[in-house]
Amino acid sequence: MKEIVGMLNGFVWSNALIVLCLGTGLYFSIRTRFLQVRHFREMFRLLFDGKSTESGVSSFQALSMSLAGRVGTGNIAGVATAIAFGGPGAMFWMWMVAFLGASTAFVEATLAQIYKEKHLGQFRGGPSFYIERGLGAKWFAVLFAIVSVVSAGILLPGVQANSIAESLNNAFDLNTWYAGFGIALLFAAIVFGGVKRIAKFTEYVVPIMALGYILIALFIIVLDINQLPGVIALVFKSAFNMEAGFGAVFGLAIQWGVKRGIYSNEAGQGTAPHIAAAANVSHPSKQGLVQSFSVYIDTLLVCSATGFMLLITGKYNVQNPVTGANGAVQFLYEGAHDIASGPGYTQSAMDTIFPGLGSYFVAVALFFFAFTTIVAYYYIAETNISYITRKIESPIFYHILKISMILVIVYGAVNQAQLAWDIGDLGVGLMAWFNIIAILLLQKPALAALKDYEKQRKEGKDPTFVPEDIGVTNAHIWNTIRKNKEI
């Protein structure tokens, strides 16, 4: 199993995908005139735009649901793994993925809004929908839907469950089987309540958990604030092969920074558009800008908090470390060799500041981070099943998905960590390949929607969307939305 997954990852996560991810983000940044900078205030203003209806959720609920998917084990265990295998420089490349990826997130979320549909009374959308309607390639859309169901429903949940179980075992010595069954039961209680319960759950839990984690991390950083300038310098030197102790991992810094950056903030992966489509807004660009902002929250705040904790406390390592001439580099490795890459690194960093309590806090934080991500994965898989079966008015397929994910969660909790991560990487990579190619081919409507939004804002209007105004003729749901006054 390990050999097969490893071989597939070698193809999926080749340098071509890394270049494609960074290159697409740079391309869309230029095409949108760096909207991630120009519209930063607008992103914040739009967080509370729109209201929940019978068909859709509010902008803030959609943001919370997308953050539930973005903010997960990648922000704790993923950052630790990236630094462990890629050195401190991996942090810089995670930042780059986030900055450039904010424009990619705008494009995919806007497209999801433009081409969304209604199924069983709920707004549904995502790459499968905009591939079929925008590109007219139904075979491609069905293929993406199948890959997404397999990735979000089978490959990815095991990583989150594994990290939860591992951290609970580290902190509370809880048997991983017990952890797996507990996660599965709680998951069932949430998802059997439907989309509205998922939205309500994430709306309250995600902001609290993210803010609490960031505040604790900031407290740890402030305690050793005198080390922060040196740590930031180390990140940049390591990122560009200017730090002797990390010369051997320069290429790994880029590879692991990009890989874990995409895994964490999901920009371009094609997961967040499913949730973005559920938002009830008057113009697609509104949710596009909100989703751009969520990338910042995920990586520039939560991931950075974890990274700085690890670097300031010295609780990290690199695979097969090379000792440099600089004595400080050797000191940073000291005492870290026996810690397995993953949540254990972050728990160890916390324990240096809060002896006996740090591991508990990380375990609890990781539980909420990863669990909400599992719930978001369910919604993504459910949306793609909705696409495949949208002509069949039956919930039986959703029940099959729920039962399958419950089994996957238990299996993932007791699985080997490395295999769980490799399987998760495979799911992320497959979705990223399909989605990035799709949005590059279908960029015109998203860019036109941005210009239309900016034009209406300049005229002092609260922008409303008429698909025909930007040359889109097959987004009929917007005529129904205006007629029913759902926006």
Short mmCIF file of C-alpha atoms in Angstrom, two decimals:
data_model
loop_
_atom_site.label_atom_id
_atom_site.label_comp_id
_atom_site.label_asym_id
_atom_site.label_seq_id
_atom_site.Cartn_x
_atom_site.Cartn_y
_atom_site.Cartn_z
CA MET A 1 0.00 0.00 0.00
CA LYS A 2 2.78 2.40 0.95
CA GLU A 3 4.69 1.66 -2.26
CA ILE A 4 1.62 2.14 -4.47
CA VAL A 5 0.60 5.42 -2.80
CA GLY A 6 4.21 6.63 -2.87
CA MET A 7 4.54 5.88 -6.58
CA LEU A 8 1.27 7.72 -7.37
CA ASN A 9 2.33 10.71 -5.28
CA GLY A 10 5.59 10.82 -7.22
CA PHE A 11 3.60 11.46 -10.40
CA VAL A 12 0.93 13.72 -8.92
CA TRP A 13 3.28 15.86 -6.79
CA SER A 14 5.97 16.34 -9.42
CA ASN A 15 7.66 19.70 -9.90
CA ALA A 16 5.11 20.39 -12.62
CA LEU A 17 2.29 20.73 -10.06
CA ILE A 18 4.38 22.99 -7.83
CA VAL A 19 5.16 25.27 -10.77
CA LEU A 20 1.51 25.14 -11.87
CA CYS A 21 0.23 26.19 -8.42
CA LEU A 22 2.67 29.09 -7.98
CA GLY A 23 2.45 30.11 -11.63
CA THR A 24 -1.35 30.14 -11.64
CA GLY A 25 -1.43 32.27 -8.49
CA LEU A 26 1.03 34.75 -10.02
CA TYR A 27 -0.89 34.83 -13.31
CA PHE A 28 -4.24 35.54 -11.64
CA SER A 29 -2.61 38.11 -9.35
CA ILE A 30 -1.41 40.01 -12.42
CA ARG A 31 -4.72 39.60 -14.29
CA THR A 32 -6.72 40.89 -11.29
CA ARG A 33 -4.17 43.64 -10.65
CA PHE A 34 -3.35 42.08 -7.28
CA LEU A 35 -6.87 42.22 -5.90
CA GLN A 36 -5.55 40.58 -2.72
CA VAL A 37 -3.92 43.94 -1.96
CA ARG A 38 -6.28 46.40 -3.67
CA HIS A 39 -9.47 44.96 -2.18
CA PHE A 40 -8.26 44.00 1.28
CA ARG A 41 -10.63 46.45 3.02
CA GLU A 42 -13.49 45.33 0.77
CA MET A 43 -12.85 41.70 1.75
CA PHE A 44 -13.27 42.57 5.41
CA ARG A 45 -16.39 44.67 4.75
CA LEU A 46 -18.06 41.81 2.90
CA LEU A 47 -17.62 39.26 5.69
CA PHE A 48 -21.05 40.05 7.08
CA ASP A 49 -22.80 40.69 3.75
CA GLY A 50 -25.77 38.59 2.73
CA LYS A 51 -28.25 36.66 4.82
CA SER A 52 -29.18 33.04 5.32
CA THR A 53 -32.26 31.78 3.45
CA GLU A 54 -33.95 28.44 2.89
CA SER A 55 -31.72 27.92 -0.15
CA GLY A 56 -28.37 29.32 0.95
CA VAL A 57 -26.20 30.42 3.84
CA SER A 58 -24.90 33.88 4.76
CA SER A 59 -21.46 35.14 3.70
CA PHE A 60 -20.13 34.68 7.22
CA GLN A 61 -21.51 31.14 7.44
CA ALA A 62 -19.90 30.33 4.08
CA LEU A 63 -16.63 31.84 5.34
CA SER A 64 -16.85 29.74 8.52
CA MET A 65 -17.60 26.59 6.53
CA SER A 66 -14.70 27.23 4.16
CA LEU A 67 -12.38 27.98 7.10
CA ALA A 68 -13.55 24.72 8.64
CA GLY A 69 -12.08 23.08 5.55
CA ARG A 70 -8.99 25.26 5.36
CA VAL A 71 -8.11 25.40 9.07
CA GLY A 72 -7.38 21.81 10.03
CA THR A 73 -4.54 19.48 10.84
CA GLY A 74 -2.50 21.18 8.11
CA ASN A 75 -2.25 24.26 10.33
CA ILE A 76 -0.69 22.33 13.22
CA ALA A 77 0.67 18.94 12.14
CA GLY A 78 1.08 20.05 8.50
CA VAL A 79 3.21 23.09 9.36
CA ALA A 80 5.31 20.94 11.69
CA THR A 81 5.81 18.36 8.93
CA ALA A 82 6.74 21.03 6.38
CA ILE A 83 9.40 22.51 8.68
CA ALA A 84 10.61 19.05 9.69
CA PHE A 85 11.27 17.93 6.12
CA GLY A 86 11.86 21.29 4.42
CA GLY A 87 13.51 23.37 7.11
CA PRO A 88 12.44 26.86 8.25
CA GLY A 89 12.37 28.07 4.64
CA ALA A 90 9.22 26.05 4.05
CA MET A 91 7.38 28.77 6.01
CA PHE A 92 8.24 31.38 3.40
CA TRP A 93 6.92 29.23 0.57
CA MET A 94 3.70 28.64 2.51
CA TRP A 95 3.33 32.44 2.73
CA MET A 96 3.93 32.74 -1.01
CA VAL A 97 1.28 30.11 -1.76
CA ALA A 98 -1.15 32.05 0.44
CA PHE A 99 -0.43 35.48 -1.06
CA LEU A 100 -0.59 34.33 -4.66
CA GLY A 101 -3.30 31.78 -3.90
CA ALA A 102 -5.68 34.49 -2.67
CA SER A 103 -6.24 35.49 -6.30
CA THR A 104 -6.75 31.85 -7.30
CA ALA A 105 -9.27 31.47 -4.48
CA PHE A 106 -11.17 34.48 -5.83
CA VAL A 107 -11.41 33.04 -9.33
CA GLU A 108 -12.61 29.56 -8.29
CA ALA A 109 -15.12 30.90 -5.73
CA THR A 110 -16.54 33.44 -8.19
CA LEU A 111 -16.95 30.76 -10.84
CA ALA A 112 -18.72 28.55 -8.30
CA GLN A 113 -21.19 31.36 -7.60
CA ILE A 114 -21.79 32.17 -11.27
CA TYR A 115 -22.62 28.58 -12.25
CA LYS A 116 -24.32 27.34 -9.08
CA GLU A 117 -27.61 25.41 -9.20
CA LYS A 118 -30.35 24.38 -6.80
CA HIS A 119 -30.86 20.75 -5.83
CA LEU A 120 -33.25 19.43 -3.16
CA GLY A 121 -33.91 23.05 -2.16
CA GLN A 122 -30.23 23.98 -1.56
CA PHE A 123 -27.71 25.97 -3.58
CA ARG A 124 -25.03 23.64 -4.93
CA GLY A 125 -21.94 24.41 -6.95
CA GLY A 126 -18.24 23.86 -7.40
CA PRO A 127 -15.75 22.77 -10.07
CA SER A 128 -17.95 20.02 -11.50
CA PHE A 129 -20.76 22.51 -12.06
CA TYR A 130 -18.63 25.25 -13.63
CA ILE A 131 -16.68 22.75 -15.73
CA GLU A 132 -19.89 21.41 -17.29
CA ARG A 133 -21.66 24.75 -17.72
CA GLY A 134 -18.66 26.94 -18.45
CA LEU A 135 -16.48 24.62 -20.49
CA GLY A 136 -19.22 22.37 -21.83
CA ALA A 137 -17.10 19.33 -20.97
CA LYS A 138 -19.43 17.03 -19.06
CA TRP A 139 -16.98 14.10 -19.12
CA PHE A 140 -14.38 16.32 -17.42
CA ALA A 141 -16.96 17.48 -14.88
CA VAL A 142 -18.04 13.94 -14.03
CA LEU A 143 -14.40 12.86 -13.70
CA PHE A 144 -13.71 15.72 -11.27
CA ALA A 145 -16.84 14.86 -9.29
CA ILE A 146 -15.72 11.24 -8.93
CA VAL A 147 -12.20 12.28 -7.91
CA SER A 148 -13.66 14.74 -5.38
CA VAL A 149 -15.98 12.17 -3.82
CA VAL A 150 -13.08 9.73 -3.48
CA SER A 151 -10.67 12.41 -2.19
CA ALA A 152 -12.96 14.28 0.22
CA GLY A 153 -15.01 11.25 1.22
CA ILE A 154 -12.30 8.59 1.50
CA LEU A 155 -8.70 9.81 1.13
CA LEU A 156 -8.66 13.05 3.16
CA PRO A 157 -10.74 12.41 6.31
CA GLY A 158 -8.28 9.77 7.53
CA VAL A 159 -5.48 12.36 7.83
CA GLN A 160 -7.58 14.57 10.08
CA ALA A 161 -8.77 11.63 12.21
CA ASN A 162 -5.21 10.33 12.50
CA SER A 163 -3.86 13.68 13.74
CA ILE A 164 -6.68 13.97 16.30
CA ALA A 165 -6.06 10.46 17.58
CA GLU A 166 -2.28 10.95 17.70
CA SER A 167 -2.49 14.24 19.60
CA LEU A 168 -5.05 12.85 22.07
CA ASN A 169 -2.82 9.85 22.62
CA ASN A 170 0.22 12.10 23.20
CA ALA A 171 -1.62 14.32 25.66
CA PHE A 172 -4.10 12.05 27.44
CA ASP A 173 -2.77 8.57 26.59
CA LEU A 174 -6.15 7.86 24.95
CA ASN A 175 -6.31 4.69 22.90
CA THR A 176 -6.59 5.53 19.19
CA TRP A 177 -9.50 3.11 18.76
CA TYR A 178 -11.50 4.98 21.40
CA ALA A 179 -10.59 8.28 19.75
CA GLY A 180 -11.68 6.96 16.35
CA PHE A 181 -15.08 5.80 17.59
CA GLY A 182 -15.61 9.08 19.48
CA ILE A 183 -14.84 11.20 16.41
CA ALA A 184 -17.12 9.03 14.27
CA LEU A 185 -20.06 9.38 16.68
CA LEU A 186 -19.73 13.16 16.88
CA PHE A 187 -19.39 13.38 13.11
CA ALA A 188 -22.59 11.40 12.65
CA ALA A 189 -24.46 13.70 15.05
CA ILE A 190 -23.51 16.74 12.96
CA VAL A 191 -23.86 15.56 9.36
CA PHE A 192 -27.14 13.70 9.80
CA GLY A 193 -28.60 17.11 10.65
CA GLY A 194 -28.05 18.45 7.13
CA VAL A 195 -26.34 21.50 5.61
CA LYS A 196 -27.98 24.00 7.96
CA ARG A 197 -26.65 22.22 11.04
CA ILE A 198 -23.18 22.10 9.49
CA ALA A 199 -23.34 25.87 8.83
CA LYS A 200 -24.52 26.64 12.36
CA PHE A 201 -21.88 24.39 13.92
CA THR A 202 -18.98 25.94 11.99
CA GLU A 203 -20.33 29.49 12.40
CA TYR A 204 -19.80 29.30 16.17
CA VAL A 205 -16.91 26.86 16.57
CA VAL A 206 -14.44 27.99 13.86
CA PRO A 207 -13.98 31.68 14.86
CA ILE A 208 -13.58 30.80 18.54
CA MET A 209 -11.07 28.01 17.98
CA ALA A 210 -8.96 30.01 15.50
CA LEU A 211 -8.86 33.14 17.68
CA GLY A 212 -8.01 31.16 20.82
CA TYR A 213 -5.16 29.33 19.12
CA ILE A 214 -3.71 32.53 17.64
CA LEU A 215 -3.84 34.33 21.00
CA ILE A 216 -2.00 31.51 22.79
CA ALA A 217 0.61 31.38 20.02
CA LEU A 218 1.09 35.15 20.22
CA PHE A 219 1.60 34.86 23.98
CA ILE A 220 4.37 32.29 23.44
CA ILE A 221 6.00 34.47 20.77
CA VAL A 222 5.85 37.56 23.02
CA LEU A 223 7.60 35.68 25.83
CA ASP A 224 10.61 35.20 23.52
CA ILE A 225 10.09 38.28 21.38
CA ASN A 226 13.82 38.99 21.34
CA GLN A 227 14.29 35.86 19.21
CA LEU A 228 11.65 36.83 16.63
CA PRO A 229 13.92 38.95 14.36
CA GLY A 230 16.45 36.12 14.19
CA VAL A 231 13.73 33.56 13.44
CA ILE A 232 12.28 35.68 10.61
CA ALA A 233 15.77 36.12 9.17
CA LEU A 234 16.31 32.35 9.41
CA VAL A 235 13.08 31.70 7.47
CA PHE A 236 14.14 33.97 4.60
CA LYS A 237 17.75 32.73 4.52
CA SER A 238 16.62 29.11 4.52
CA ALA A 239 14.02 29.81 1.82
CA PHE A 240 16.67 31.08 -0.61
CA ASN A 241 19.48 28.67 0.28
CA MET A 242 21.48 31.31 2.15
CA GLU A 243 21.65 29.44 5.47
CA ALA A 244 24.50 26.92 5.58
CA GLY A 245 22.72 24.46 7.84
CA PHE A 246 19.80 24.14 5.44
CA GLY A 247 21.52 24.06 2.06
CA ALA A 248 20.79 20.36 1.70
CA VAL A 249 17.03 20.93 2.03
CA PHE A 250 16.63 23.97 -0.23
CA GLY A 251 14.58 22.10 -2.84
CA LEU A 252 12.60 20.39 -0.09
CA ALA A 253 11.75 23.79 1.41
CA ILE A 254 9.94 24.78 -1.79
CA GLN A 255 8.35 21.36 -2.29
CA TRP A 256 7.08 20.98 1.28
CA GLY A 257 6.14 24.65 1.62
CA VAL A 258 3.97 24.52 -1.51
CA LYS A 259 2.55 21.07 -0.72
CA ARG A 260 1.59 21.93 2.85
CA GLY A 261 0.52 25.45 1.83
CA ILE A 262 -2.00 24.05 -0.65
CA TYR A 263 -3.07 21.36 1.81
CA SER A 264 -3.70 24.01 4.45
CA ASN A 265 -5.31 26.95 2.61
CA GLU A 266 -6.73 24.86 -0.29
CA ALA A 267 -6.36 27.71 -2.81
CA GLY A 268 -6.70 26.13 -6.24
CA GLN A 269 -7.44 22.69 -4.85
CA GLY A 270 -11.13 22.96 -5.74
CA THR A 271 -12.58 22.22 -2.30
CA ALA A 272 -13.56 25.71 -1.14
CA PRO A 273 -15.67 26.53 -4.26
CA HIS A 274 -18.21 23.90 -3.19
CA ILE A 275 -18.85 25.88 -0.02
CA ALA A 276 -18.59 29.28 -1.70
CA ALA A 277 -21.47 28.30 -4.00
CA ALA A 278 -23.78 27.85 -1.00
CA ALA A 279 -23.53 31.53 -0.02
CA ASN A 280 -26.54 33.76 -0.60
CA VAL A 281 -25.04 36.94 -2.09
CA SER A 282 -26.14 39.51 -4.64
CA HIS A 283 -22.97 39.25 -6.77
CA PRO A 284 -20.51 36.33 -7.30
CA SER A 285 -17.48 38.57 -6.70
CA LYS A 286 -18.63 39.22 -3.14
CA GLN A 287 -18.08 35.61 -2.15
CA GLY A 288 -14.93 35.50 -4.27
CA LEU A 289 -13.40 38.30 -2.20
CA VAL A 290 -14.53 36.71 1.07
CA GLN A 291 -12.86 33.44 0.07
CA SER A 292 -9.65 35.32 -0.76
CA PHE A 293 -9.67 36.71 2.77
CA SER A 294 -10.10 33.22 4.25
CA VAL A 295 -6.77 32.19 2.67
CA TYR A 296 -5.07 34.98 4.62
CA ILE A 297 -6.70 33.88 7.88
CA ASP A 298 -5.63 30.30 7.35
CA THR A 299 -1.98 30.71 6.37
CA LEU A 300 -0.79 34.18 7.33
CA LEU A 301 -2.38 33.93 10.79
CA VAL A 302 -2.95 30.35 11.95
CA CYS A 303 -0.10 28.60 10.08
CA SER A 304 2.33 31.40 10.93
CA ALA A 305 1.37 31.10 14.60
CA THR A 306 2.33 27.42 14.57
CA GLY A 307 5.52 28.01 12.60
CA PHE A 308 6.81 30.78 14.85
CA MET A 309 6.06 28.70 17.94
CA LEU A 310 8.13 25.83 16.58
CA LEU A 311 11.03 28.00 15.48
CA ILE A 312 11.20 30.21 18.57
CA THR A 313 11.10 27.26 20.97
CA GLY A 314 13.55 25.25 18.82
CA LYS A 315 11.23 22.25 18.71
CA TYR A 316 11.73 21.14 15.14
CA ASN A 317 14.05 19.04 13.06
CA VAL A 318 14.82 18.23 9.46
CA GLN A 319 14.96 14.80 7.93
CA ASN A 320 18.59 13.63 7.88
CA PRO A 321 19.79 17.02 9.17
CA VAL A 322 23.09 18.39 7.96
CA THR A 323 25.05 20.17 10.67
CA GLY A 324 26.21 23.55 9.48
CA ALA A 325 29.20 25.55 10.61
CA ASN A 326 26.86 27.88 12.48
CA GLY A 327 26.58 26.72 16.09
CA ALA A 328 23.09 28.19 16.41
CA VAL A 329 21.76 25.80 13.81
CA GLN A 330 23.09 22.82 15.75
CA PHE A 331 21.42 24.20 18.90
CA LEU A 332 18.05 24.37 17.14
CA TYR A 333 18.22 20.65 16.41
CA GLU A 334 19.10 19.81 20.00
CA GLY A 335 16.57 17.62 21.79
CA ALA A 336 14.28 17.34 18.77
CA HIS A 337 15.51 14.12 17.16
CA ASP A 338 13.19 11.82 19.08
CA ILE A 339 9.94 13.65 18.24
CA ALA A 340 7.92 12.27 15.33
CA SER A 341 7.00 14.87 12.73
CA GLY A 342 3.41 15.98 13.14
CA PRO A 343 1.39 17.27 16.09
CA GLY A 344 4.07 16.04 18.51
CA TYR A 345 6.35 18.90 17.41
CA THR A 346 3.74 21.54 18.19
CA GLN A 347 2.81 19.86 21.47
CA SER A 348 6.47 19.81 22.46
CA ALA A 349 6.80 23.52 21.65
CA MET A 350 3.78 24.34 23.82
CA ASP A 351 5.14 22.23 26.69
CA THR A 352 8.30 24.31 26.85
CA ILE A 353 6.17 27.31 27.83
CA PHE A 354 3.33 25.56 29.65
CA PRO A 355 4.86 22.38 31.12
CA GLY A 356 2.26 19.65 31.35
CA LEU A 357 -0.48 21.82 29.85
CA GLY A 358 0.77 22.67 26.36
CA SER A 359 0.14 19.19 24.96
CA TYR A 360 -3.42 19.28 26.29
CA PHE A 361 -4.15 22.62 24.66
CA VAL A 362 -2.77 21.51 21.27
CA ALA A 363 -4.74 18.25 21.48
CA VAL A 364 -7.98 20.13 22.14
CA ALA A 365 -7.23 22.75 19.46
CA LEU A 366 -6.31 20.11 16.92
CA PHE A 367 -9.47 18.19 17.73
CA PHE A 368 -11.66 21.17 16.81
CA PHE A 369 -9.49 22.18 13.83
CA ALA A 370 -9.41 18.71 12.31
CA PHE A 371 -12.96 17.72 13.21
CA THR A 372 -14.50 20.77 11.54
CA THR A 373 -12.39 19.95 8.47
CA ILE A 374 -13.83 16.43 8.37
CA VAL A 375 -17.32 17.98 8.46
CA ALA A 376 -16.35 20.30 5.59
CA TYR A 377 -15.03 17.32 3.62
CA TYR A 378 -18.42 15.67 4.01
CA TYR A 379 -20.15 18.72 2.54
CA ILE A 380 -17.72 18.75 -0.41
CA ALA A 381 -18.26 15.06 -1.13
CA GLU A 382 -22.02 15.50 -0.69
CA THR A 383 -22.05 18.37 -3.20
CA ASN A 384 -20.32 16.24 -5.82
CA ILE A 385 -22.73 13.39 -5.21
CA SER A 386 -25.48 16.00 -5.67
CA TYR A 387 -23.93 16.88 -9.04
CA ILE A 388 -23.73 13.26 -10.17
CA THR A 389 -27.27 12.40 -8.98
CA ARG A 390 -29.00 15.76 -9.44
CA LYS A 391 -31.66 14.20 -11.67
CA ILE A 392 -32.46 11.65 -8.99
CA GLU A 393 -34.47 13.05 -6.09
CA SER A 394 -33.24 10.58 -3.47
CA PRO A 395 -31.10 11.04 -0.32
CA ILE A 396 -29.95 7.38 -0.29
CA PHE A 397 -26.56 8.27 -1.83
CA TYR A 398 -25.90 10.78 0.96
CA HIS A 399 -26.59 8.09 3.58
CA ILE A 400 -24.09 5.79 1.89
CA LEU A 401 -21.51 8.61 1.97
CA LYS A 402 -22.11 9.21 5.69
CA ILE A 403 -21.65 5.56 6.58
CA SER A 404 -18.53 5.29 4.40
CA MET A 405 -16.93 8.32 6.05
CA ILE A 406 -17.69 6.99 9.52
CA LEU A 407 -15.73 3.83 8.64
CA VAL A 408 -12.90 5.89 7.09
CA ILE A 409 -12.64 8.03 10.23
CA VAL A 410 -12.20 4.99 12.48
CA TYR A 411 -9.67 3.42 10.10
CA GLY A 412 -7.73 6.68 9.74
CA ALA A 413 -7.51 7.14 13.51
CA VAL A 414 -5.68 3.83 13.97
CA ASN A 415 -3.70 3.95 10.72
CA GLN A 416 0.01 4.77 10.46
CA ALA A 417 0.54 8.53 10.33
CA GLN A 418 2.86 8.55 7.33
CA LEU A 419 0.52 6.43 5.21
CA ALA A 420 -2.45 8.61 6.22
CA TRP A 421 -0.58 11.76 5.13
CA ASP A 422 0.53 10.17 1.86
CA ILE A 423 -3.06 9.15 1.04
CA GLY A 424 -4.25 12.67 1.90
CA ASP A 425 -1.56 14.25 -0.30
CA LEU A 426 -2.71 12.08 -3.19
CA GLY A 427 -6.28 13.33 -2.82
CA VAL A 428 -5.20 16.98 -2.64
CA GLY A 429 -2.89 16.66 -5.64
CA LEU A 430 -5.46 14.99 -7.88
CA MET A 431 -8.09 17.65 -7.17
CA ALA A 432 -5.57 20.46 -7.66
CA TRP A 433 -4.52 19.20 -11.09
CA PHE A 434 -8.09 18.99 -12.38
CA ASN A 435 -9.31 22.24 -10.84
CA ILE A 436 -6.37 24.48 -11.78
CA ILE A 437 -6.55 23.37 -15.41
CA ALA A 438 -10.30 24.08 -15.36
CA ILE A 439 -10.07 27.60 -13.93
CA LEU A 440 -7.26 28.54 -16.31
CA LEU A 441 -9.51 27.53 -19.22
CA LEU A 442 -12.55 29.23 -17.67
CA GLN A 443 -11.05 32.44 -16.28
CA LYS A 444 -12.92 34.91 -18.52
CA PRO A 445 -16.29 34.95 -16.66
CA ALA A 446 -14.58 35.36 -13.27
CA LEU A 447 -12.42 38.27 -14.46
CA ALA A 448 -15.44 39.87 -16.16
CA ALA A 449 -17.45 39.51 -12.94
CA LEU A 450 -14.70 41.33 -11.03
CA LYS A 451 -14.75 44.24 -13.51
CA ASP A 452 -18.56 44.38 -13.30
CA TYR A 453 -18.41 44.42 -9.50
CA GLU A 454 -15.76 47.17 -9.43
CA LYS A 455 -17.75 49.24 -11.94
CA GLN A 456 -20.93 49.06 -9.84
CA ARG A 457 -19.03 49.86 -6.64
CA LYS A 458 -17.47 52.89 -8.32
CA GLU A 459 -20.97 54.06 -9.19
CA GLY A 460 -21.93 53.83 -5.53
CA LYS A 461 -24.20 50.80 -5.94
CA ASP A 462 -24.53 47.61 -3.95
CA PRO A 463 -23.56 45.35 -6.85
CA THR A 464 -26.14 42.90 -8.21
CA PHE A 465 -25.40 40.27 -10.82
CA VAL A 466 -26.99 39.91 -14.24
CA PRO A 467 -25.12 37.10 -16.07
CA GLU A 468 -25.91 38.50 -19.52
CA ASP A 469 -24.07 41.72 -18.64
CA ILE A 470 -20.77 39.82 -18.67
CA GLY A 471 -21.64 37.54 -21.58
CA VAL A 472 -22.75 34.50 -19.56
CA THR A 473 -25.95 32.96 -20.95
CA ASN A 474 -26.29 29.68 -19.03
CA ALA A 475 -26.42 30.85 -15.39
CA HIS A 476 -30.21 30.84 -15.19
CA ILE A 477 -30.33 30.40 -11.41
CA TRP A 478 -29.58 34.11 -11.02
CA ASN A 479 -32.82 35.06 -12.77
CA THR A 480 -34.70 32.84 -10.31
CA ILE A 481 -32.81 34.34 -7.36
CA ARG A 482 -33.75 37.88 -8.37
CA LYS A 483 -37.35 36.88 -9.04
CA ASN A 484 -37.72 35.25 -5.61
CA LYS A 485 -35.80 38.10 -3.96
CA GLU A 486 -33.57 35.65 -2.11
CA ILE A 487 -30.62 38.03 -2.11
#
